Structures are given as structure tokens and as C-alpha cells.
Short mmCIF file of C-alpha atoms in Angstrom, two decimals:
data_model
loop_
_atom_site.label_atom_id
_atom_site.label_comp_id
_atom_site.label_asym_id
_atom_site.label_seq_id
_atom_site.Cartn_x
_atom_site.Cartn_y
_atom_site.Cartn_z
CA UNK A 6 0.00 0.00 0.00
CA UNK A 7 1.42 3.30 -0.99
CA UNK A 8 2.31 5.80 1.56
CA UNK A 9 1.05 9.31 1.01
CA UNK A 10 3.65 11.95 0.37
CA UNK A 11 4.25 15.34 1.91
CA UNK A 12 1.62 16.95 -0.36
CA UNK A 13 -1.00 14.51 0.60
CA UNK A 14 -1.21 12.86 -2.90
CA UNK A 15 -0.61 9.27 -3.62
CA UNK A 16 3.04 8.74 -4.75
CA UNK A 17 2.15 6.44 -7.72
CA UNK A 18 -0.16 8.84 -9.73
CA UNK A 19 1.43 10.35 -12.89
CA UNK A 20 1.81 14.08 -13.14
CA UNK A 21 -0.63 15.84 -15.45
CA UNK A 22 0.92 17.86 -18.22
CA UNK A 23 -1.11 20.57 -20.16
CA UNK A 24 -1.44 20.14 -23.95
CA UNK A 25 -1.77 23.15 -26.39
CA UNK A 26 -5.07 22.89 -28.45
CA UNK A 27 -5.58 23.88 -32.22
CA UNK A 28 -7.07 27.35 -32.84
CA UNK A 29 -9.30 26.18 -35.89
CA UNK A 30 -10.81 23.18 -34.34
CA UNK A 31 -14.64 23.44 -34.80
CA UNK A 32 -16.79 22.75 -31.90
CA UNK A 33 -19.60 20.27 -32.54
CA UNK A 34 -22.13 22.77 -31.26
CA UNK A 35 -21.71 24.86 -34.41
CA UNK A 36 -22.76 22.02 -36.68
CA UNK A 37 -26.47 22.68 -36.19
CA UNK A 38 -26.51 26.32 -37.32
CA UNK A 39 -24.25 25.51 -40.25
CA UNK A 40 -26.62 22.80 -41.43
CA UNK A 41 -29.52 25.21 -41.00
CA UNK A 42 -27.74 27.84 -43.07
CA UNK A 43 -27.01 25.32 -45.79
CA UNK A 44 -30.60 24.15 -45.85
CA UNK A 45 -31.83 27.74 -45.93
CA UNK A 46 -29.47 28.59 -48.75
CA UNK A 47 -30.55 25.54 -50.67
CA UNK A 48 -34.19 26.45 -50.17
CA UNK A 49 -33.52 30.02 -51.23
CA UNK A 50 -31.64 28.90 -54.29
CA UNK A 51 -34.37 26.46 -55.13
CA UNK A 52 -37.02 29.15 -54.68
CA UNK A 53 -35.10 31.49 -56.93
CA UNK A 54 -34.53 28.84 -59.54
CA UNK A 55 -38.15 27.71 -59.44
CA UNK A 56 -39.64 31.21 -59.27
CA UNK A 57 -42.02 31.91 -62.18
CA UNK A 58 -42.41 35.12 -64.16
CA UNK A 59 -44.28 38.17 -62.91
CA UNK A 60 -46.88 39.80 -65.18
CA UNK A 61 -48.93 42.98 -64.98
CA UNK A 62 -52.45 42.98 -66.40
CA UNK A 63 -54.49 46.15 -66.93
CA UNK A 64 -58.28 46.02 -66.47
CA UNK A 65 -61.01 48.65 -66.60
CA UNK A 66 -62.34 47.57 -63.21
CA UNK A 67 -61.14 45.54 -60.27
CA UNK A 68 -64.38 43.59 -59.94
CA UNK A 69 -63.53 40.02 -58.90
CA UNK A 70 -59.84 40.74 -58.23
CA UNK A 71 -58.43 40.19 -54.70
CA UNK A 72 -54.74 40.29 -53.86
CA UNK A 73 -53.36 36.96 -52.62
CA UNK A 74 -56.57 35.06 -53.35
CA UNK A 75 -57.57 35.46 -57.00
CA UNK A 76 -56.11 32.59 -59.00
CA UNK A 77 -54.78 32.68 -62.55
CA UNK A 78 -55.89 29.62 -64.50
CA UNK A 79 -55.17 28.09 -67.87
CA UNK A 80 -57.61 25.37 -68.94
CA UNK A 81 -58.93 25.23 -65.34
CA UNK A 82 -55.39 24.55 -63.96
CA UNK A 83 -53.90 26.96 -61.41
CA UNK A 84 -50.77 28.52 -62.88
CA UNK A 85 -50.47 31.61 -60.69
CA UNK A 86 -52.02 34.02 -58.27
CA UNK A 87 -52.71 37.75 -58.19
CA UNK A 88 -50.25 39.31 -55.69
CA UNK A 89 -51.40 42.94 -55.78
CA UNK A 90 -54.13 45.11 -57.18
CA UNK A 91 -53.45 48.84 -57.59
CA UNK A 92 -54.66 51.82 -59.60
CA UNK A 93 -52.79 53.16 -62.61
CA UNK A 94 -51.04 56.54 -62.45
CA UNK A 95 -53.97 58.26 -64.16
CA UNK A 96 -56.48 56.42 -61.94
CA UNK A 97 -58.41 55.25 -65.00
CA UNK A 98 -57.50 51.55 -64.90
CA UNK A 99 -56.68 48.78 -62.45
CA UNK A 100 -53.25 47.13 -62.54
CA UNK A 101 -53.14 43.54 -61.31
CA UNK A 102 -49.72 42.01 -60.66
CA UNK A 103 -49.62 38.24 -60.86
CA UNK A 104 -46.97 35.59 -60.25
CA UNK A 105 -47.02 32.53 -62.49
CA UNK A 106 -45.33 29.17 -62.23
CA UNK A 107 -42.03 28.69 -64.02
CA UNK A 108 -43.59 26.40 -66.61
CA UNK A 109 -45.79 29.28 -67.77
CA UNK A 110 -42.85 31.40 -68.92
CA UNK A 111 -43.02 30.18 -72.51
CA UNK A 112 -46.74 31.01 -72.62
CA UNK A 113 -46.23 34.76 -72.12
CA UNK A 114 -46.04 35.98 -75.71
CA UNK A 115 -47.35 39.02 -77.53
CA UNK A 116 -50.87 37.74 -78.29
CA UNK A 117 -51.54 35.93 -75.01
CA UNK A 118 -54.90 36.97 -73.57
CA UNK A 119 -56.13 37.49 -70.01
CA UNK A 120 -59.65 38.16 -68.74
CA UNK A 121 -61.65 37.95 -65.53
CA UNK A 122 -64.04 35.01 -65.42
CA UNK A 123 -67.37 36.08 -63.93
CA UNK A 124 -70.95 34.86 -64.39
CA UNK A 125 -71.95 36.13 -67.83
CA UNK A 126 -74.84 35.79 -70.28
CA UNK A 127 -74.02 36.93 -73.81
CA UNK A 128 -75.11 35.96 -77.29
CA UNK A 129 -77.33 33.19 -75.98
CA UNK A 130 -74.46 31.57 -74.09
CA UNK A 131 -74.01 31.33 -70.32
CA UNK A 132 -70.48 31.16 -68.87
CA UNK A 133 -68.73 31.48 -65.52
CA UNK A 134 -71.51 29.98 -63.38
CA UNK A 135 -68.93 28.04 -61.38
CA UNK A 136 -67.55 31.30 -60.00
CA UNK A 137 -70.76 31.84 -58.04
CA UNK A 138 -69.34 29.44 -55.41
CA UNK A 139 -65.58 29.48 -55.95
CA UNK A 140 -65.19 33.17 -56.75
CA UNK A 141 -63.87 34.93 -59.83
CA UNK A 142 -60.49 34.12 -61.32
CA UNK A 143 -58.29 35.35 -64.14
CA UNK A 144 -58.46 33.22 -67.25
CA UNK A 145 -55.58 32.91 -69.67
CA UNK A 146 -55.32 31.88 -73.33
CA UNK A 147 -51.92 31.06 -74.77
CA UNK A 148 -50.83 32.93 -77.86
CA UNK A 149 -48.77 31.74 -80.79
CA UNK A 150 -46.48 34.71 -81.29
CA UNK A 151 -42.70 34.43 -81.06
CA UNK A 152 -42.31 37.77 -79.26
CA UNK A 153 -42.26 37.61 -75.45
CA UNK A 154 -44.20 40.01 -73.27
CA UNK A 155 -44.81 40.72 -69.58
CA UNK A 156 -47.43 43.49 -69.52
CA UNK A 157 -50.89 42.88 -70.94
CA UNK A 158 -54.26 44.59 -71.38
CA UNK A 159 -57.01 42.36 -70.08
CA UNK A 160 -60.10 41.59 -72.15
CA UNK A 161 -63.39 42.91 -70.88
CA UNK A 162 -65.26 40.11 -72.68
CA UNK A 163 -63.95 36.54 -72.59
CA UNK A 164 -62.92 35.14 -75.97
CA UNK A 165 -65.53 32.93 -77.57
CA UNK A 166 -63.07 30.18 -78.45
CA UNK A 167 -59.50 29.29 -77.41
CA UNK A 168 -56.73 30.08 -79.82
CA UNK A 169 -55.81 26.42 -80.26
CA UNK A 170 -59.18 25.40 -81.76
CA UNK A 171 -58.73 24.56 -85.46
CA UNK A 172 -60.53 26.83 -87.87
CA UNK A 173 -60.27 30.23 -89.51
CA UNK A 174 -61.43 33.73 -88.67
CA UNK A 175 -63.03 36.02 -91.27
CA UNK A 176 -63.93 39.70 -91.31
CA UNK A 177 -67.44 40.90 -92.16
CA UNK A 178 -68.47 44.48 -93.05
CA UNK A 179 -72.02 45.59 -92.34
CA UNK A 180 -74.05 48.80 -92.08
CA UNK A 181 -75.34 47.86 -88.62
CA UNK A 182 -75.20 45.09 -86.01
CA UNK A 183 -78.84 44.15 -86.13
CA UNK A 184 -79.49 41.71 -83.28
CA UNK A 185 -75.98 40.19 -83.37
CA UNK A 186 -73.64 39.97 -80.39
CA UNK A 187 -70.45 38.24 -79.37
CA UNK A 188 -71.19 34.53 -79.34
CA UNK A 189 -74.01 34.71 -81.92
CA UNK A 190 -73.97 31.54 -84.03
CA UNK A 191 -72.75 31.18 -87.61
CA UNK A 192 -74.79 28.78 -89.79
CA UNK A 193 -73.99 26.83 -92.93
CA UNK A 194 -76.97 24.99 -94.40
CA UNK A 195 -78.75 25.47 -91.05
CA UNK A 196 -75.87 23.74 -89.21
CA UNK A 197 -74.05 25.81 -86.59
CA UNK A 198 -70.39 25.91 -87.64
CA UNK A 199 -69.00 28.91 -85.78
CA UNK A 200 -69.57 32.04 -83.72
CA UNK A 201 -69.04 35.78 -83.78
CA UNK A 202 -65.84 36.44 -81.85
CA UNK A 203 -65.78 40.27 -81.72
CA UNK A 204 -67.05 43.44 -83.33
CA UNK A 205 -65.98 47.08 -83.63
CA UNK A 206 -67.55 50.32 -84.78
CA UNK A 207 -65.79 51.81 -87.81
CA UNK A 208 -63.74 54.95 -87.06
CA UNK A 209 -65.98 57.02 -89.35
CA UNK A 210 -69.11 55.69 -87.67
CA UNK A 211 -70.64 54.55 -90.98
CA UNK A 212 -70.63 50.81 -90.31
CA UNK A 213 -69.40 47.96 -88.12
CA UNK A 214 -66.73 45.32 -88.56
CA UNK A 215 -67.40 41.82 -87.22
CA UNK A 216 -64.99 38.94 -86.76
CA UNK A 217 -66.46 35.47 -87.17
CA UNK A 218 -64.73 32.18 -86.48
CA UNK A 219 -65.67 29.13 -88.52
CA UNK A 220 -64.61 25.83 -87.02
CA UNK A 221 -62.70 23.23 -88.98
CA UNK A 222 -63.54 21.37 -91.18
CA UNK A 223 -66.41 23.73 -92.13
CA UNK A 224 -64.03 26.61 -92.80
CA UNK A 225 -63.05 24.97 -96.10
CA UNK A 226 -66.52 25.78 -97.44
CA UNK A 227 -65.80 29.52 -97.23
CA UNK A 228 -64.65 30.49 -100.72
CA UNK A 229 -63.62 33.82 -102.20
CA UNK A 230 -67.14 34.38 -103.58
CA UNK A 231 -69.03 33.18 -100.48
CA UNK A 232 -71.97 35.38 -99.41
CA UNK A 233 -72.76 36.15 -95.75
CA UNK A 234 -76.11 37.55 -94.57
CA UNK A 235 -78.07 38.31 -91.40
CA UNK A 236 -80.00 35.20 -90.35
CA UNK A 237 -81.82 36.93 -87.49
CA UNK A 238 -85.56 36.58 -86.96
CA UNK A 239 -87.85 35.59 -89.83
CA UNK A 240 -87.26 36.17 -93.54
CA UNK A 241 -90.71 36.69 -95.07
CA UNK A 242 -91.06 37.03 -98.85
CA UNK A 243 -94.07 37.32 -101.15
CA UNK A 244 -93.82 35.56 -104.51
CA UNK A 245 -96.23 34.20 -107.16
CA UNK A 246 -96.12 30.93 -105.20
CA UNK A 247 -97.44 32.65 -102.08
CA UNK A 248 -95.90 33.76 -98.80
CA UNK A 249 -92.59 32.09 -97.91
CA UNK A 250 -91.09 32.21 -94.39
CA UNK A 251 -87.46 31.18 -93.87
CA UNK A 252 -85.37 30.96 -90.70
CA UNK A 253 -82.14 29.22 -89.72
CA UNK A 254 -83.17 28.05 -86.26
CA UNK A 255 -85.12 29.00 -83.16
CA UNK A 256 -81.87 30.29 -81.65
CA UNK A 257 -81.33 32.70 -84.53
CA UNK A 258 -84.90 33.93 -84.13
CA UNK A 259 -84.20 34.83 -80.50
CA UNK A 260 -80.58 36.02 -80.43
CA UNK A 261 -79.71 36.51 -84.09
CA UNK A 262 -77.07 34.86 -86.22
CA UNK A 263 -75.09 34.88 -89.45
CA UNK A 264 -75.41 32.42 -92.33
CA UNK A 265 -73.22 31.92 -95.38
CA UNK A 266 -73.54 30.17 -98.71
CA UNK A 267 -71.36 29.81 -101.78
CA UNK A 268 -73.24 30.27 -105.08
CA UNK A 269 -72.79 27.76 -107.86
CA UNK A 270 -69.70 28.86 -109.74
CA UNK A 271 -66.33 27.66 -110.89
CA UNK A 272 -64.64 29.20 -107.83
CA UNK A 273 -62.98 26.46 -105.76
CA UNK A 274 -60.28 28.45 -103.95
CA UNK A 275 -60.71 28.47 -100.19
CA UNK A 276 -60.69 31.90 -98.58
CA UNK A 277 -57.63 32.78 -96.54
CA UNK A 278 -57.90 33.70 -92.87
CA UNK A 279 -59.07 37.30 -92.22
CA UNK A 280 -60.54 37.60 -95.71
CA UNK A 281 -63.06 40.46 -95.83
CA UNK A 282 -66.68 39.87 -96.88
CA UNK A 283 -69.80 41.99 -97.06
CA UNK A 284 -72.58 41.09 -94.63
CA UNK A 285 -75.91 41.52 -96.46
CA UNK A 286 -79.24 42.26 -94.75
CA UNK A 287 -81.11 39.28 -96.23
CA UNK A 288 -80.50 36.09 -98.15
CA UNK A 289 -82.10 37.58 -101.27
CA UNK A 290 -79.75 40.58 -101.16
CA UNK A 291 -76.74 38.31 -100.89
CA UNK A 292 -77.71 36.41 -104.05
CA UNK A 293 -78.06 39.55 -106.17
CA UNK A 294 -75.69 40.01 -109.06
CA UNK A 295 -72.52 41.78 -108.03
CA UNK A 296 -71.69 44.29 -110.75
CA UNK A 297 -68.21 45.50 -111.46
CA UNK A 298 -69.25 48.59 -113.47
CA UNK A 299 -71.48 51.22 -111.85
CA UNK A 300 -72.60 54.43 -113.59
CA UNK A 301 -74.25 57.19 -111.56
CA UNK A 302 -76.86 59.51 -113.10
CA UNK A 303 -79.59 61.90 -111.98
CA UNK A 304 -83.19 61.78 -113.24
CA UNK A 305 -85.32 64.84 -112.47
CA UNK A 306 -89.05 64.34 -111.83
CA UNK A 307 -91.67 67.07 -111.57
CA UNK A 308 -94.49 64.88 -110.22
CA UNK A 309 -94.81 63.35 -106.77
CA UNK A 310 -92.33 60.63 -105.77
CA UNK A 311 -94.35 59.44 -102.80
CA UNK A 312 -93.80 55.68 -102.59
CA UNK A 313 -90.29 55.83 -104.11
CA UNK A 314 -87.66 54.69 -101.60
CA UNK A 315 -83.91 54.29 -101.48
CA UNK A 316 -83.06 50.96 -103.09
CA UNK A 317 -86.09 50.99 -105.41
CA UNK A 318 -85.27 49.21 -108.68
CA UNK A 319 -84.59 50.81 -112.05
CA UNK A 320 -86.45 48.54 -114.46
CA UNK A 321 -85.94 48.00 -118.19
CA UNK A 322 -88.90 46.00 -119.54
CA UNK A 323 -88.98 43.74 -116.52
CA UNK A 324 -85.21 43.46 -115.97
CA UNK A 325 -83.67 45.31 -113.03
CA UNK A 326 -80.73 47.31 -114.41
CA UNK A 327 -80.11 49.69 -111.49
CA UNK A 328 -81.36 51.08 -108.21
CA UNK A 329 -82.23 54.37 -106.55
CA UNK A 330 -79.49 55.65 -104.25
CA UNK A 331 -80.62 59.16 -103.21
CA UNK A 332 -83.68 61.42 -103.40
CA UNK A 333 -83.44 65.22 -103.18
CA UNK A 334 -85.51 68.36 -103.80
CA UNK A 335 -84.50 71.28 -106.02
CA UNK A 336 -85.89 74.76 -106.77
CA UNK A 337 -85.30 76.40 -110.15
CA UNK A 338 -85.07 80.17 -109.55
CA UNK A 339 -85.51 80.90 -113.27
CA UNK A 340 -88.64 78.81 -113.85
CA UNK A 341 -89.85 79.29 -110.26
CA UNK A 342 -90.51 75.57 -110.13
CA UNK A 343 -89.76 72.72 -107.71
CA UNK A 344 -88.47 69.35 -108.89
CA UNK A 345 -87.30 66.06 -107.36
CA UNK A 346 -83.82 64.96 -108.52
CA UNK A 347 -83.36 61.21 -107.99
CA UNK A 348 -79.85 59.78 -108.08
CA UNK A 349 -79.60 56.29 -109.55
CA UNK A 350 -76.93 53.69 -110.18
CA UNK A 351 -77.02 51.89 -113.53
CA UNK A 352 -75.19 48.62 -114.12
CA UNK A 353 -74.17 48.38 -117.79
CA UNK A 354 -73.22 44.72 -117.46
CA UNK A 355 -76.89 43.81 -117.09
CA UNK A 356 -77.59 44.98 -120.64
CA UNK A 357 -75.13 42.52 -122.16
CA UNK A 358 -75.89 38.97 -123.29
CA UNK A 359 -74.65 36.83 -120.41
CA UNK A 360 -76.13 33.68 -121.92
CA UNK A 361 -73.66 33.85 -124.80
CA UNK A 362 -70.53 32.02 -123.71
CA UNK A 363 -68.37 33.68 -126.32
CA UNK A 364 -69.01 37.15 -124.90
CA UNK A 365 -67.61 38.80 -121.83
CA UNK A 366 -70.01 40.85 -119.73
CA UNK A 367 -69.31 44.58 -119.98
CA UNK A 368 -70.65 47.68 -121.69
CA UNK A 369 -72.77 47.59 -124.82
CA UNK A 370 -70.47 50.11 -126.46
CA UNK A 371 -66.91 51.29 -126.02
CA UNK A 372 -68.25 54.86 -126.29
CA UNK A 373 -71.03 55.01 -123.68
CA UNK A 374 -71.72 58.75 -124.11
CA UNK A 375 -72.46 58.38 -127.80
CA UNK A 376 -74.72 55.39 -127.09
CA UNK A 377 -76.60 57.33 -124.41
CA UNK A 378 -77.06 60.31 -126.76
CA UNK A 379 -78.40 57.96 -129.44
CA UNK A 380 -80.89 56.34 -127.05
CA UNK A 381 -82.15 59.69 -125.77
CA UNK A 382 -82.49 61.03 -129.29
CA UNK A 383 -84.66 58.01 -130.15
CA UNK A 384 -87.06 58.51 -127.26
CA UNK A 385 -85.56 56.57 -124.36
CA UNK A 386 -86.73 58.19 -121.14
CA UNK A 387 -87.14 57.47 -117.43
CA UNK A 388 -90.59 57.36 -115.85
CA UNK A 389 -92.09 56.69 -112.42
CA UNK A 390 -94.40 53.69 -112.33
CA UNK A 391 -96.39 51.89 -109.66
CA UNK A 392 -94.81 48.62 -108.57
CA UNK A 393 -97.45 47.52 -106.07
CA UNK A 394 -100.93 49.08 -106.12
CA UNK A 395 -101.61 47.78 -102.62
CA UNK A 396 -98.60 49.40 -100.95
CA UNK A 397 -98.19 52.33 -103.33
CA UNK A 398 -94.52 51.56 -103.94
CA UNK A 399 -92.95 53.11 -107.02
CA UNK A 400 -90.02 52.20 -109.21
CA UNK A 401 -88.14 53.93 -112.03
CA UNK A 402 -88.81 52.54 -115.51
CA UNK A 403 -86.40 52.98 -118.43
CA UNK A 404 -88.14 52.55 -121.77
CA UNK A 405 -88.77 54.12 -125.16
CA UNK A 406 -91.42 56.85 -125.57
CA UNK A 407 -91.71 57.77 -129.27
CA UNK A 408 -93.80 60.91 -128.61
CA UNK A 409 -91.47 62.29 -125.94
CA UNK A 410 -90.18 65.84 -126.49
CA UNK A 411 -86.67 66.22 -127.82
CA UNK A 412 -83.94 66.27 -125.19
CA UNK A 413 -80.16 66.17 -124.86
CA UNK A 414 -77.76 65.09 -122.12
CA UNK A 415 -75.46 67.69 -120.57
CA UNK A 416 -72.28 65.71 -119.99
CA UNK A 417 -70.56 68.68 -118.32
CA UNK A 418 -72.63 68.09 -115.16
CA UNK A 419 -71.54 65.52 -112.60
CA UNK A 420 -73.45 63.30 -112.40
CA UNK A 421 -75.10 63.74 -115.79
CA UNK A 422 -78.86 64.33 -115.83
CA UNK A 423 -81.00 62.02 -117.97
CA UNK A 424 -84.41 63.15 -119.34
CA UNK A 425 -87.72 61.92 -117.95
CA UNK A 426 -91.40 61.86 -118.89
CA UNK A 427 -94.37 62.29 -116.54
CA UNK A 428 -96.26 59.33 -115.24
CA UNK A 429 -99.16 58.11 -117.44
CA UNK A 430 -101.65 58.78 -114.69
CA UNK A 431 -100.03 62.13 -114.03
CA UNK A 432 -100.24 63.06 -117.72
CA UNK A 433 -103.94 62.18 -117.75
CA UNK A 434 -104.43 64.16 -114.60
CA UNK A 435 -102.61 67.16 -116.09
CA UNK A 436 -104.76 66.95 -119.24
CA UNK A 437 -107.93 66.82 -117.16
CA UNK A 438 -106.65 69.73 -115.10
CA UNK A 439 -106.03 71.82 -118.22
CA UNK A 440 -109.45 70.89 -119.60
CA UNK A 441 -111.12 71.86 -116.35
CA UNK A 442 -109.17 75.10 -116.33
CA UNK A 443 -110.45 75.92 -119.81
CA UNK A 444 -113.97 74.95 -118.81
CA UNK A 445 -113.68 77.16 -115.77
CA UNK A 446 -112.66 80.01 -118.08
CA UNK A 447 -115.93 79.80 -120.08
CA UNK A 448 -118.51 82.40 -118.75
CA UNK A 449 -121.39 79.97 -118.40
CA UNK A 450 -123.35 82.43 -116.25
CA UNK A 451 -123.13 85.21 -118.81
CA UNK A 452 -123.96 82.79 -121.61
CA UNK A 453 -127.00 81.63 -119.67
CA UNK A 454 -128.12 85.21 -119.10
CA UNK A 455 -127.73 86.07 -122.77
CA UNK A 456 -129.53 82.88 -123.80
CA UNK A 457 -132.37 83.77 -121.48
CA UNK A 458 -132.58 87.24 -123.00
CA UNK A 459 -132.50 85.78 -126.52
CA UNK A 460 -135.31 83.39 -125.71
CA UNK A 461 -137.34 86.28 -124.28
CA UNK A 462 -136.76 88.28 -127.43
CA UNK A 463 -137.74 85.29 -129.55
CA UNK A 464 -140.93 84.95 -127.56
CA UNK A 465 -141.71 88.64 -128.11
CA UNK A 466 -141.06 88.30 -131.83
CA UNK A 467 -143.27 85.25 -132.07
CA UNK A 468 -146.03 87.09 -130.23
CA UNK A 469 -145.71 90.06 -132.58
CA UNK A 470 -145.76 87.75 -135.57
CA UNK A 471 -148.94 86.20 -134.29
CA UNK A 472 -150.73 89.54 -133.94
CA UNK A 473 -149.42 91.72 -136.80
CA UNK A 474 -147.39 89.82 -139.33
CA UNK A 475 -149.50 86.70 -139.74
CA UNK A 476 -152.67 88.51 -141.06
CA UNK A 477 -150.56 90.56 -143.47
CA UNK A 478 -148.75 87.45 -144.61
CA UNK A 479 -152.13 85.78 -145.22
CA UNK A 480 -153.24 88.66 -147.48
CA UNK A 481 -149.93 88.58 -149.32
CA UNK A 482 -150.14 84.87 -149.89
CA UNK A 483 -153.72 85.27 -151.24
CA UNK A 484 -152.55 87.95 -153.68
CA UNK A 485 -149.63 85.75 -154.75
CA UNK A 486 -152.03 82.90 -155.33
CA UNK A 487 -154.19 85.07 -157.57
CA UNK A 488 -151.14 86.18 -159.53
CA UNK A 489 -150.08 82.61 -160.05
CA UNK A 490 -153.54 81.71 -161.31
CA UNK A 491 -153.41 84.56 -163.81
CA UNK A 492 -149.97 83.48 -164.98
CA UNK A 493 -151.13 79.95 -165.36
CA UNK A 494 -154.04 81.06 -167.52
CA UNK A 495 -151.72 83.16 -169.65
CA UNK A 496 -149.33 80.28 -170.23
CA UNK A 497 -151.94 77.99 -171.74
CA UNK A 498 -151.01 76.75 -175.28
CA UNK A 499 -153.99 78.30 -177.09
CA UNK A 500 -153.77 81.79 -175.66
CA UNK A 501 -152.79 84.91 -177.60
CA UNK A 502 -149.78 85.35 -175.38
CA UNK A 503 -148.43 81.99 -176.39
CA UNK A 504 -148.89 82.77 -180.16
CA UNK A 505 -147.22 86.16 -179.86
CA UNK A 506 -144.39 84.61 -178.00
CA UNK A 507 -143.95 81.96 -180.73
CA UNK A 508 -143.86 84.61 -183.50
CA UNK A 509 -141.33 86.64 -181.53
CA UNK A 510 -139.12 83.62 -181.09
CA UNK A 511 -139.20 82.86 -184.86
CA UNK A 512 -138.28 86.42 -185.73
CA UNK A 513 -135.51 86.31 -183.21
CA UNK A 514 -134.16 83.10 -184.78
CA UNK A 515 -134.18 84.66 -188.31
CA UNK A 516 -132.38 87.72 -186.99
CA UNK A 517 -129.73 85.53 -185.32
CA UNK A 518 -129.19 83.64 -188.61
CA UNK A 519 -128.71 86.92 -190.52
CA UNK A 520 -126.26 88.17 -187.96
CA UNK A 521 -124.32 84.95 -188.19
CA UNK A 522 -124.14 85.20 -192.04
CA UNK A 523 -122.95 88.80 -191.80
CA UNK A 524 -120.29 87.81 -189.31
CA UNK A 525 -119.04 85.03 -191.54
CA UNK A 526 -118.85 87.42 -194.53
CA UNK A 527 -116.90 90.03 -192.61
CA UNK A 528 -114.46 87.38 -191.46
CA UNK A 529 -113.78 86.54 -195.10
CA UNK A 530 -113.89 90.15 -196.42
CA UNK A 531 -112.93 92.52 -193.62
CA UNK A 532 -112.37 95.32 -196.18
CA UNK A 533 -116.14 95.42 -196.78
CA UNK A 534 -116.48 97.39 -193.55
CA UNK A 535 -114.76 100.36 -195.36
CA UNK A 536 -115.38 99.74 -199.05
CA UNK A 537 -118.78 98.14 -198.85
CA UNK A 538 -119.96 95.06 -200.61
CA UNK A 539 -118.92 95.02 -204.29
CA UNK A 540 -121.71 94.51 -206.75
CA UNK A 541 -122.09 91.07 -208.23
CA UNK A 542 -119.40 89.59 -206.10
CA UNK A 543 -119.82 87.34 -203.21
#
């Protein structure tokens, strides 16, 4: 057993010696914060690498937008969220800032579209009913442009169809919208093949431009000569076969629609996207002949044009060769007379023989002014005629009137004025008016007064004849009768007067014979007038 030393420690324990430690030796306690920093850095790097793009969308109103809650969806899949909603600098619009997932970066191109999905009824379609429970959200439609973009202007009306639906869009020009709206159907042979996607008022305010989308494969039936028309409501027409009523569908009757048809022709080329077409009011208008040559003239009428409307036909012996475009009034300060100038469009191609395959439709003559002068000189005139006695509608007739007064066309005026003749009924009315005016000019009252006076005078004369003249006339007639009896007695064959008259006639005959002999002698011997008749000589 060891004996303790002087210092009280056991003598066999080794002496402790201090050892110098390393200055850079990490304590294990620091491992936890280092791991935390590394994890935080990794998370931060991952968040940065996975962070999607930020977009700004401008809307007219912030209805349905809520920061941190309103989702951004593409095909009903969440691809982002609206982070903030603020006003623009001019306080006229709402700026929504949204953060999208990284995978949506390639979808942000120049023609990408955003809109707020809300409950909406438009063009007979109902959309956004699901938002009544879940709330509004921002819808997105991917574009196909190659140019990237981060700031957008949101649509106020959702697009009718996504951009990836096959088909083509066409442009229609019309005078008015009628009952059409975004989402109104497009029909082909009464089959719905598309919809109206948008519309705009023309800058000059004289019409509207509509964009219609026709789904594939029906878009191949739209050719370069296809005709579009309003298919809204009922199309009622009156023909010799009776009343005809046409409509595309019950939907078009309620909300309107557009229909198209390609007339029978040799045209087989499909129309390119965004080709422009005219939208006609009715099916009948769309099938009218489209003329390439249009001549504008003015015809001046002096009788009433009540019943003549814009669009009334100009008729040549039953063939429509033009239409009325404008109706005015004019006062002639020289003649002090009002007239009604009517502006018309004439289509020269309708005068040519289209049924002849070896001829190309065009003008009848290469010198139209000379042809017009010839026609006018030969009695061609314009006249108002009644087209429908029941409605009183008028049309302008172009025909020959052999008895029309001479006229000439003044080609220095623009448009040139063509001569007219009054309506047949108006001419008869004018003749009756002139006759009545002449009859009104006859003084029937004065004539009646004079006739009455004449009759009174005649009565007085007859009365005087009965009292004074008749007895005297009776005496005269008796005396004349006596004279005639005496003359009759004197002219009897055996009276002395008759014998004396016979002797006188014989003497007169002998005297005439002697005078004739003397005349003959003097013709032969004119010298006997001076010398006398020689003795013994004849």
C-alpha cells in the first residue's frame, strides 16, 4: 500500500501535463446552425430557380380581383395568383400584378390573352356559373407569337373560343349590327359551324366590322365568292307561289345569327384567314348580281315621288338594271318651279348577253356617251311607275317613248342628268286639269243670261208675228195665189200670149241667122267694112 507523500497525494499517480489545443478546431455545437444555413441557402436557391415570371395585367375595373386570393388559371389549372391590385397613375385603370409558375414562362407571348371570369350571359351563351361558389379568377389563353411580353391589357369580354381550336377567322363588313352579339352563331346549311368572336364600330361611324370564327372542317366551305347575310328573326317574302317564311333556327330567331352560302360557280379556292366579306341584310340581297361597273346619273321628276324609296329598282322592260341611291328636292329660280332629282346607279353589265358564252359581260359600247345620246335622241326616257298598287310603292322605268319631247344630255354636269317623262296617270291628270281650267274660263253664267234674254226676245217676236205679221202674210199669200192663177191662164197653149211669143221667137231666130251670115262674110272680107260690098261679087 502506498504511503502518502508530503503533499498529501498518492506517490504512484502520474503528473498531469497541459497540452496546447488547435485554434481552428470546430466545436460540434456549431454544426447545427451551419446545417440550418445550408438548408436555408438551398431552399432560397431552389425558390429562386423555381420562381415563375411576374406579369402585370391592366383592367377597366377591379371587380372580382383580390390580392393573394384570385387565381390565374389556364384550362382550369392553377398557374399563378394575383399578388397585388393597384390603380394606374392616371387612376383610369386597375393594374393587377400576378406571379405565375415557371412552366408558364413560354406562354407569355405578344398575343396571349387574359380576362376575368365572372358569371356572364351573352349571345345566348351562359359562362362562368362556377364562379358563383368558388369566386372569380383570371383566365388565360396562350398565344402563338414568337415575341415575349410581360405586360398585358385584359379583355373585358372573354374570348368565344380558345386560340388552339382549329378553324379560320373572317372579317365581315355591315351597315349595322342588327341583333348580333359576341357569341351569336354562324350557320352553314342550317348547321351551326362557328360564332361571332368580336365586333368594332368603324372609325368614321358609318358601319361595323365583325370577326367570325368558322370551325374546322367547315371553314373549307368559305370560298372567295361566299356570301354572308343576317340570319336573325324571320325572312318573309311574297312571290307568285305565295308567302314564304325562312329561318335558320329558333336560336337565330331569338338572339340573331349569321349564315353563309357559296353560289354555284367555278370558284374552288378556299378563302384565306381574315378575308373580308360583305354582310348583307337578307338572303335575297346576298344572291343579287354583283356588278363591277357602276354608272351614276340623276333623273329629275316634276311629279310626286311618294312611294319611291332608297333601293327601289330601275327597271328595263322587266329586268332590273339599277337602283335608286338618293332622293333630293330642287328649286329652279328661273322657272320658279320645284323638282325632285333622284340619283340612280345603272349597271351596264346587265344589258349585255350573259347567256352567250363567247361574250364577256361589260358595256354595250366602247363609247357610252355616244350610245346614251343615241338612245335619248330616239325617245328613251325614265318614268315613275307603280310597282305595287296595294302598298303604293314606285319604281323607275327605263323605256322608249316615241312621242317624248326632244332632249339632250349635258355631260358637263356631274353626275349627268338624264331626261324623264311624266307618269301616265299624271299626264292624264294634267290633261284633265287643263281641260277643267279651260272649262272654268268659259262664262257659263253670262252665256245663260244672254240665252235667257235671246229666248225672251224670240218669244216677243213670235207674239208680234202672231198679232201683226200673220194677217198681213195671209193677205200677201192670197194675192200671190191670184197672180199665179193669172200666170197659169196666160201660159196655156192656145192663148194669144203663147202665139205672140212663138212669132217673136221665130223672128228672133231669123235675126240671129242673118247676124251669123254677116259675121261670116266680114271674117272673109274685112275690107267690106270700109269699101262696102262690091256689086255682083260674093
